[in-house]
Short mmCIF file of C-alpha atoms in Angstrom, two decimals:
data_model
loop_
_atom_site.label_atom_id
_atom_site.label_comp_id
_atom_site.label_asym_id
_atom_site.label_seq_id
_atom_site.Cartn_x
_atom_site.Cartn_y
_atom_site.Cartn_z
CA UNK A 1 0.11 0.16 0.07
CA UNK A 2 1.34 3.17 -0.98
CA UNK A 3 1.41 5.85 1.71
CA UNK A 4 3.32 8.79 0.29
CA UNK A 5 1.23 11.80 -1.08
CA UNK A 6 1.59 12.81 -4.75
CA UNK A 7 0.50 15.98 -6.39
CA UNK A 8 -1.02 15.64 -9.81
CA UNK A 9 -0.34 18.95 -11.73
CA UNK A 10 -0.65 18.24 -15.37
CA UNK A 11 0.36 21.80 -16.41
CA UNK A 12 3.98 21.38 -14.62
CA UNK A 13 5.85 19.81 -17.46
CA UNK A 14 8.40 18.33 -14.95
CA UNK A 15 5.77 16.07 -13.91
CA UNK A 16 6.22 14.13 -17.15
CA UNK A 17 9.00 15.35 -19.16
CA UNK A 18 11.77 13.12 -17.85
CA UNK A 19 10.04 9.83 -17.26
CA UNK A 20 6.40 8.25 -17.46
CA UNK A 21 4.75 9.26 -14.18
CA UNK A 22 4.04 5.59 -13.23
CA UNK A 23 4.47 6.03 -9.47
CA UNK A 24 2.25 8.91 -9.32
CA UNK A 25 -0.40 7.31 -11.34
CA UNK A 26 -0.39 4.21 -9.45
CA UNK A 27 -0.90 6.19 -6.09
CA UNK A 28 -3.92 7.91 -7.69
CA UNK A 29 -5.46 4.61 -8.59
CA UNK A 30 -4.85 2.98 -5.40
CA UNK A 31 -5.14 5.89 -2.70
CA UNK A 32 -6.92 8.65 -4.67
CA UNK A 33 -9.05 7.26 -7.39
CA UNK A 34 -11.06 10.54 -7.54
CA UNK A 35 -8.32 13.35 -7.19
CA UNK A 36 -9.09 17.01 -6.56
CA UNK A 37 -7.00 19.78 -7.91
CA UNK A 38 -8.20 23.08 -6.49
CA UNK A 39 -5.62 25.29 -8.33
CA UNK A 40 -7.03 24.35 -11.72
CA UNK A 41 -10.68 23.38 -10.45
CA UNK A 42 -11.22 19.73 -11.72
CA UNK A 43 -11.60 16.06 -10.49
CA UNK A 44 -9.39 13.25 -11.82
CA UNK A 45 -10.32 9.48 -12.45
CA UNK A 46 -7.48 7.13 -13.06
CA UNK A 47 -8.86 3.89 -12.79
CA UNK A 48 -9.76 1.99 -16.18
CA UNK A 49 -13.52 0.87 -15.20
CA UNK A 50 -14.26 4.41 -13.98
CA UNK A 51 -12.80 6.21 -17.08
CA UNK A 52 -14.46 3.50 -19.55
CA UNK A 53 -17.91 3.93 -18.02
CA UNK A 54 -17.54 7.86 -17.94
CA UNK A 55 -16.36 8.02 -21.52
CA UNK A 56 -19.32 5.96 -22.84
CA UNK A 57 -21.95 8.24 -20.80
CA UNK A 58 -21.75 11.31 -23.01
CA UNK A 59 -25.06 12.55 -21.80
CA UNK A 60 -24.13 12.97 -18.25
CA UNK A 61 -20.22 13.52 -18.87
CA UNK A 62 -20.26 16.21 -21.94
CA UNK A 63 -17.48 17.03 -24.18
CA UNK A 64 -19.10 20.36 -25.05
CA UNK A 65 -18.97 22.11 -21.53
CA UNK A 66 -17.52 25.53 -21.46
CA UNK A 67 -14.06 24.08 -20.75
CA UNK A 68 -14.38 21.57 -23.67
CA UNK A 69 -11.81 18.65 -23.33
CA UNK A 70 -8.75 20.75 -23.28
CA UNK A 71 -8.22 22.59 -20.03
CA UNK A 72 -6.01 25.26 -21.71
CA UNK A 73 -8.74 26.09 -24.28
CA UNK A 74 -6.93 24.63 -27.24
CA UNK A 75 -10.13 23.73 -28.89
CA UNK A 76 -12.05 27.49 -29.32
CA UNK A 77 -8.87 29.00 -29.41
CA UNK A 78 -7.12 27.00 -31.89
CA UNK A 79 -9.71 25.22 -33.86
CA UNK A 80 -12.78 27.41 -33.54
CA UNK A 81 -16.36 26.08 -34.51
CA UNK A 82 -16.61 22.88 -36.38
CA UNK A 83 -14.33 21.08 -33.70
CA UNK A 84 -16.66 17.83 -33.40
CA UNK A 85 -14.13 16.80 -30.39
CA UNK A 86 -16.00 19.15 -28.15
CA UNK A 87 -19.49 18.88 -29.46
CA UNK A 88 -21.98 16.33 -28.32
CA UNK A 89 -24.79 14.58 -30.43
CA UNK A 90 -26.62 15.25 -32.61
CA UNK A 91 -24.40 17.98 -34.12
CA UNK A 92 -21.32 15.84 -33.36
CA UNK A 93 -22.57 13.14 -35.47
CA UNK A 94 -23.27 15.48 -38.42
CA UNK A 95 -19.78 16.87 -38.40
CA UNK A 96 -18.04 13.46 -38.03
CA UNK A 97 -20.23 11.90 -40.80
CA UNK A 98 -18.73 14.41 -43.25
CA UNK A 99 -15.17 13.05 -43.08
CA UNK A 100 -15.83 9.34 -41.43
CA UNK A 101 -15.37 7.72 -44.82
CA UNK A 102 -11.84 9.08 -45.26
CA UNK A 103 -10.88 7.21 -41.95
CA UNK A 104 -12.66 3.86 -42.63
CA UNK A 105 -10.71 0.75 -42.39
CA UNK A 106 -10.89 0.37 -46.25
CA UNK A 107 -9.44 3.89 -46.84
CA UNK A 108 -6.72 3.70 -44.24
CA UNK A 109 -5.99 0.19 -45.68
CA UNK A 110 -5.54 1.45 -49.18
CA UNK A 111 -2.72 3.91 -47.99
CA UNK A 112 -0.59 1.35 -46.23
CA UNK A 113 1.63 0.69 -49.53
CA UNK A 114 2.30 4.34 -50.03
CA UNK A 115 2.89 5.17 -46.26
CA UNK A 116 5.10 2.20 -45.99
CA UNK A 117 7.24 3.43 -48.93
CA UNK A 118 7.40 7.04 -47.43
CA UNK A 119 8.49 5.44 -44.05
CA UNK A 120 11.23 3.42 -45.70
CA UNK A 121 12.49 6.36 -47.70
CA UNK A 122 12.90 8.41 -44.36
CA UNK A 123 14.55 5.56 -42.55
CA UNK A 124 16.89 4.99 -45.76
CA UNK A 125 17.99 8.77 -45.44
CA UNK A 126 18.74 8.41 -41.73
CA UNK A 127 20.60 4.98 -42.33
CA UNK A 128 22.71 6.70 -45.21
CA UNK A 129 23.91 9.63 -42.68
CA UNK A 130 24.17 6.99 -39.85
CA UNK A 131 22.04 9.10 -37.63
CA UNK A 132 18.97 11.22 -37.42
CA UNK A 133 16.05 12.80 -35.37
CA UNK A 134 13.57 10.23 -34.74
CA UNK A 135 11.02 12.99 -34.46
CA UNK A 136 11.57 15.68 -36.85
CA UNK A 137 13.51 13.61 -39.53
CA UNK A 138 11.24 10.59 -39.37
CA UNK A 139 8.04 10.22 -37.52
CA UNK A 140 6.82 14.01 -37.81
CA UNK A 141 7.60 14.34 -41.63
CA UNK A 142 5.69 10.97 -42.21
CA UNK A 143 2.69 12.12 -40.44
CA UNK A 144 2.56 15.53 -42.09
CA UNK A 145 3.19 14.19 -45.55
CA UNK A 146 0.58 11.52 -45.37
CA UNK A 147 -2.16 13.77 -43.77
CA UNK A 148 -1.30 16.69 -46.29
CA UNK A 149 -1.96 14.07 -49.10
CA UNK A 150 -5.22 13.09 -47.37
CA UNK A 151 -6.54 16.49 -46.96
CA UNK A 152 -5.57 17.41 -50.58
CA UNK A 153 -3.46 20.41 -49.31
CA UNK A 154 -1.74 22.08 -52.24
CA UNK A 155 2.00 21.02 -52.21
CA UNK A 156 3.10 24.45 -52.66
CA UNK A 157 1.54 25.74 -49.52
CA UNK A 158 2.85 22.93 -47.35
CA UNK A 159 6.05 24.50 -46.13
CA UNK A 160 4.30 27.59 -44.67
CA UNK A 161 1.68 25.36 -43.25
CA UNK A 162 3.96 23.15 -41.27
CA UNK A 163 5.87 26.08 -39.98
CA UNK A 164 2.65 27.49 -38.62
CA UNK A 165 1.38 24.16 -37.31
CA UNK A 166 4.48 23.70 -35.38
CA UNK A 167 4.29 27.26 -33.95
CA UNK A 168 0.68 26.77 -32.85
CA UNK A 169 1.41 23.65 -31.11
CA UNK A 170 3.97 25.29 -28.93
CA UNK A 171 3.06 25.54 -25.19
CA UNK A 172 4.68 26.89 -21.98
CA UNK A 173 5.32 24.66 -18.94
CA UNK A 174 3.39 25.78 -15.80
CA UNK A 175 0.59 27.63 -17.04
CA UNK A 176 -2.82 27.11 -18.75
CA UNK A 177 -2.28 30.03 -21.02
CA UNK A 178 -1.41 29.19 -24.74
CA UNK A 179 1.47 31.61 -25.81
CA UNK A 180 0.52 34.54 -27.89
CA UNK A 181 2.75 33.47 -30.78
CA UNK A 182 0.70 30.01 -30.90
CA UNK A 183 -2.47 31.74 -30.93
CA UNK A 184 -1.60 34.02 -33.87
CA UNK A 185 -0.22 31.02 -35.80
CA UNK A 186 -3.27 29.22 -35.35
CA UNK A 187 -5.35 32.15 -36.32
CA UNK A 188 -3.33 32.39 -39.50
CA UNK A 189 -3.87 28.61 -40.42
CA UNK A 190 -7.62 29.01 -39.68
CA UNK A 191 -7.66 31.98 -42.01
CA UNK A 192 -5.75 30.13 -44.78
CA UNK A 193 -8.13 27.30 -44.46
CA UNK A 194 -11.00 29.20 -44.78
CA UNK A 195 -9.60 30.95 -47.82
CA UNK A 196 -8.62 27.50 -49.31
CA UNK A 197 -12.06 26.04 -48.77
CA UNK A 198 -13.44 28.76 -51.38
CA UNK A 199 -10.98 27.53 -54.07
CA UNK A 200 -12.70 26.15 -56.90
CA UNK A 201 -9.45 24.50 -57.78
CA UNK A 202 -9.12 22.60 -54.56
CA UNK A 203 -7.40 19.36 -55.09
CA UNK A 204 -9.34 16.08 -54.36
CA UNK A 205 -9.28 14.91 -50.77
CA UNK A 206 -10.95 15.56 -47.30
CA UNK A 207 -10.81 19.43 -47.66
CA UNK A 208 -12.90 19.13 -50.92
CA UNK A 209 -15.51 16.93 -49.14
CA UNK A 210 -15.54 19.54 -46.32
CA UNK A 211 -16.08 22.43 -49.02
CA UNK A 212 -18.72 20.23 -50.74
CA UNK A 213 -20.40 19.90 -47.42
CA UNK A 214 -20.55 23.43 -46.65
CA UNK A 215 -21.78 24.16 -50.17
CA UNK A 216 -24.69 21.75 -49.60
CA UNK A 217 -25.59 23.38 -46.23
CA UNK A 218 -24.38 20.51 -44.05
CA UNK A 219 -21.79 22.85 -42.63
CA UNK A 220 -21.94 26.53 -41.79
CA UNK A 221 -19.08 28.82 -43.15
CA UNK A 222 -17.76 28.92 -39.58
CA UNK A 223 -17.69 25.06 -38.92
CA UNK A 224 -15.85 24.31 -42.27
CA UNK A 225 -12.55 25.69 -41.60
CA UNK A 226 -12.74 24.54 -37.86
CA UNK A 227 -13.50 20.98 -39.05
CA UNK A 228 -10.58 21.14 -41.45
CA UNK A 229 -8.23 22.49 -38.59
CA UNK A 230 -8.97 19.85 -36.05
CA UNK A 231 -8.14 16.97 -38.61
CA UNK A 232 -5.18 18.78 -39.60
CA UNK A 233 -3.70 19.31 -36.00
CA UNK A 234 -4.99 15.93 -34.47
CA UNK A 235 -4.25 14.01 -37.63
CA UNK A 236 -0.50 14.90 -37.64
CA UNK A 237 0.58 15.50 -33.83
CA UNK A 238 -1.19 12.07 -32.53
CA UNK A 239 0.30 9.50 -35.10
CA UNK A 240 3.70 11.55 -35.05
CA UNK A 241 4.24 11.33 -31.26
CA UNK A 242 3.01 7.89 -30.93
CA UNK A 243 5.09 6.82 -33.65
CA UNK A 244 8.19 8.15 -32.20
CA UNK A 245 7.09 6.89 -28.58
CA UNK A 246 7.24 3.40 -30.21
CA UNK A 247 10.66 3.75 -31.63
CA UNK A 248 12.12 5.10 -28.35
CA UNK A 249 10.23 2.43 -26.33
CA UNK A 250 11.81 -0.50 -28.48
CA UNK A 251 15.14 0.94 -28.17
CA UNK A 252 14.69 1.09 -24.49
CA UNK A 253 13.41 -2.51 -24.33
CA UNK A 254 15.66 -4.66 -26.45
CA UNK A 255 14.24 -7.99 -25.37
CA UNK A 256 10.63 -6.74 -26.34
CA UNK A 257 12.14 -5.81 -29.72
CA UNK A 258 13.72 -9.09 -30.17
CA UNK A 259 10.02 -10.61 -29.73
CA UNK A 260 9.21 -8.73 -32.93
CA UNK A 261 12.36 -9.29 -34.76
CA UNK A 262 11.83 -13.17 -34.06
CA UNK A 263 8.31 -12.82 -35.00
CA UNK A 264 7.07 -13.87 -31.59
CA UNK A 265 4.86 -10.89 -31.27
CA UNK A 266 2.62 -9.61 -34.24
CA UNK A 267 3.06 -6.13 -35.56
CA UNK A 268 -0.44 -5.21 -34.82
CA UNK A 269 -0.46 -6.62 -31.40
CA UNK A 270 2.86 -5.05 -30.68
CA UNK A 271 1.39 -1.68 -31.50
CA UNK A 272 -1.62 -2.00 -29.20
CA UNK A 273 0.70 -2.88 -26.17
CA UNK A 274 3.02 0.09 -26.97
CA UNK A 275 0.10 2.61 -27.09
CA UNK A 276 -1.37 0.98 -23.99
CA UNK A 277 2.01 1.21 -22.03
CA UNK A 278 2.78 5.00 -23.14
CA UNK A 279 -0.46 6.71 -24.23
CA UNK A 280 0.23 9.70 -26.58
CA UNK A 281 -2.99 11.28 -25.12
CA UNK A 282 -2.75 11.29 -21.30
CA UNK A 283 -5.81 13.00 -20.34
CA UNK A 284 -8.92 14.81 -21.52
CA UNK A 285 -11.87 16.47 -19.69
CA UNK A 286 -15.56 16.01 -19.49
CA UNK A 287 -18.37 18.46 -17.86
CA UNK A 288 -21.05 16.76 -15.75
CA UNK A 289 -24.62 17.88 -16.94
CA UNK A 290 -26.34 16.35 -13.75
CA UNK A 291 -25.15 15.80 -10.09
CA UNK A 292 -23.07 12.56 -9.74
CA UNK A 293 -21.46 10.67 -7.17
CA UNK A 294 -18.04 9.02 -7.67
CA UNK A 295 -16.30 7.30 -5.05
CA UNK A 296 -18.52 8.43 -2.38
CA UNK A 297 -18.15 12.10 -3.38
CA UNK A 298 -20.96 14.37 -4.66
CA UNK A 299 -20.23 16.28 -7.82
CA UNK A 300 -22.50 19.26 -8.67
CA UNK A 301 -23.64 19.90 -12.33
CA UNK A 302 -20.82 21.72 -14.22
CA UNK A 303 -17.75 19.80 -12.61
CA UNK A 304 -14.79 19.38 -14.71
CA UNK A 305 -13.85 15.60 -14.66
CA UNK A 306 -10.54 14.65 -16.30
CA UNK A 307 -10.19 11.21 -17.78
CA UNK A 308 -6.43 10.25 -17.01
CA UNK A 309 -6.10 7.62 -19.83
CA UNK A 310 -2.30 7.38 -19.27
CA UNK A 311 -3.28 6.19 -15.72
CA UNK A 312 -5.94 4.03 -16.76
CA UNK A 313 -3.96 1.95 -19.18
CA UNK A 314 -1.65 0.89 -16.45
CA UNK A 315 -4.42 -0.20 -14.12
CA UNK A 316 -3.23 -3.32 -12.14
CA UNK A 317 -6.97 -4.42 -11.77
CA UNK A 318 -7.16 -4.85 -15.38
CA UNK A 319 -3.70 -5.88 -16.63
CA UNK A 320 -2.11 -6.95 -13.46
CA UNK A 321 1.37 -5.94 -14.39
CA UNK A 322 0.46 -2.99 -16.18
CA UNK A 323 3.74 -1.18 -15.52
CA UNK A 324 5.57 -3.81 -17.56
CA UNK A 325 5.87 -3.58 -21.30
CA UNK A 326 5.22 -7.00 -22.75
CA UNK A 327 4.41 -7.23 -26.47
CA UNK A 328 3.39 -11.08 -25.99
CA UNK A 329 0.54 -9.67 -23.80
CA UNK A 330 -2.88 -10.97 -24.96
CA UNK A 331 -4.88 -8.17 -26.46
CA UNK A 332 -7.25 -6.34 -24.03
CA UNK A 333 -9.06 -3.13 -24.92
CA UNK A 334 -7.41 0.00 -23.70
CA UNK A 335 -8.51 3.57 -23.63
CA UNK A 336 -5.51 5.20 -25.47
CA UNK A 337 -7.94 6.20 -28.15
CA UNK A 338 -10.91 7.22 -25.91
CA UNK A 339 -13.99 5.28 -25.83
CA UNK A 340 -17.57 5.57 -26.89
CA UNK A 341 -18.90 8.09 -29.51
CA UNK A 342 -15.95 10.08 -29.26
CA UNK A 343 -13.33 7.07 -29.97
CA UNK A 344 -10.70 8.68 -32.03
CA UNK A 345 -11.53 8.94 -35.54
CA UNK A 346 -7.95 8.69 -36.68
CA UNK A 347 -7.06 5.45 -34.50
CA UNK A 348 -6.49 3.33 -37.60
CA UNK A 349 -4.24 5.78 -39.25
CA UNK A 350 -2.16 6.38 -36.08
CA UNK A 351 -1.64 2.49 -35.69
CA UNK A 352 -0.63 2.12 -39.42
CA UNK A 353 1.81 5.03 -39.20
CA UNK A 354 3.61 3.49 -36.02
CA UNK A 355 3.44 -0.06 -37.36
CA UNK A 356 5.24 0.96 -40.80
CA UNK A 357 7.83 3.04 -39.14
CA UNK A 358 8.73 0.09 -36.77
CA UNK A 359 8.74 -2.38 -39.53
CA UNK A 360 10.96 -0.10 -41.74
CA UNK A 361 13.63 0.27 -38.89
CA UNK A 362 13.67 -3.24 -38.00
CA UNK A 363 14.26 -4.29 -41.47
CA UNK A 364 16.91 -1.77 -42.37
CA UNK A 365 18.54 -1.04 -38.84
CA UNK A 366 17.39 -3.74 -36.27
CA UNK A 367 19.90 -2.84 -34.01
CA UNK A 368 19.08 0.88 -34.02
CA UNK A 369 19.99 2.85 -30.66
CA UNK A 370 18.58 6.08 -29.38
CA UNK A 371 20.97 8.29 -27.71
CA UNK A 372 21.19 11.39 -25.60
CA UNK A 373 18.46 13.45 -24.27
CA UNK A 374 14.86 13.07 -25.28
CA UNK A 375 12.86 16.17 -26.20
CA UNK A 376 9.01 15.65 -25.22
CA UNK A 377 5.92 17.74 -25.95
CA UNK A 378 4.96 20.02 -22.77
CA UNK A 379 1.36 20.08 -23.77
CA UNK A 380 -0.60 19.21 -20.56
CA UNK A 381 -2.35 16.43 -22.03
CA UNK A 382 0.44 14.81 -24.01
CA UNK A 383 3.16 12.34 -23.54
CA UNK A 384 5.14 12.21 -26.59
CA UNK A 385 8.75 12.30 -28.25
CA UNK A 386 9.24 15.19 -30.16
CA UNK A 387 12.83 14.44 -30.77
CA UNK A 388 15.74 12.14 -30.17
CA UNK A 389 19.02 10.99 -31.69
CA UNK A 390 18.52 7.65 -33.55
CA UNK A 391 21.85 5.85 -34.54
CA UNK A 392 21.55 3.36 -37.42
#
């Protein structure tokens, strides 16, 4: 039984920049399954069963409350209207349906050959020079190029889009406030997307589908660019940081990497275990629409409840040895991609990108190493590798 008291402060990057906060999460699950943070005015759940149940009950625990799902205001300040991640049914279903087909199993499966070719090209370039950055020379450009192609973003505009996107994702540790430069970059991207959606020469792709939905009246003028923005940001960031996480984890756990090399763990099963073990999205929020009781505590209407996915996916009540990475573990559903109607639309794309990166590395440089410091995102809700030196 843990007796030490811990503080769960998601806006303090020191909590998760160096190592995964496994001890903190274990303490929360065992000693404080409903944690209270007065400074930022939220409650936090950390057990798998609690989080799965809450995530499935969208009517009681809403994603469209005044704080949305991001405590720092990323949704309204970055995406604006059209962000279906922070909208409940029925409007949620209308927005999501506009782009659902592009993320179907059939469509994502059709991308595998080209995504794999792109990954192998990037790995080959790193192999040729002997080293590179796992984030910015492999996983980020792969995710960026793939998603830009899916969106139908004009090739000539992509360098400026990438610069603004990286600026818009910048955060400062220790504060809920989004930096002014990040807000400015997001505003520029939103205006660019709005202008692009009016371009009659827009190439085929998801943005063309969004533009057509607006023309038919399914989307408003404000919703269309917001929908494009959320697909751009989430579609690139989550796959990029998870693929980088997977590469680093396999370097840190050579015995587990050997299971993959010997074929004792299937690629798909390994990806599920890797994303369970270090979930790229650590937590998102919900707002209560009615009084609720959780762990003997009464919460009034309008309470912010944080779903700490990163803790739930290590829950010993479900996995027994959840703090161990085991690529041969029998698959059990985790909540890395959320749960219920807000289950991540891009889950299959994220899995695909990580798998092809890992396969390319193990084929070309099976003994690759990760050396030196690891740079991680400082966004409050993420656990992700931004950069690390990979030696091939």
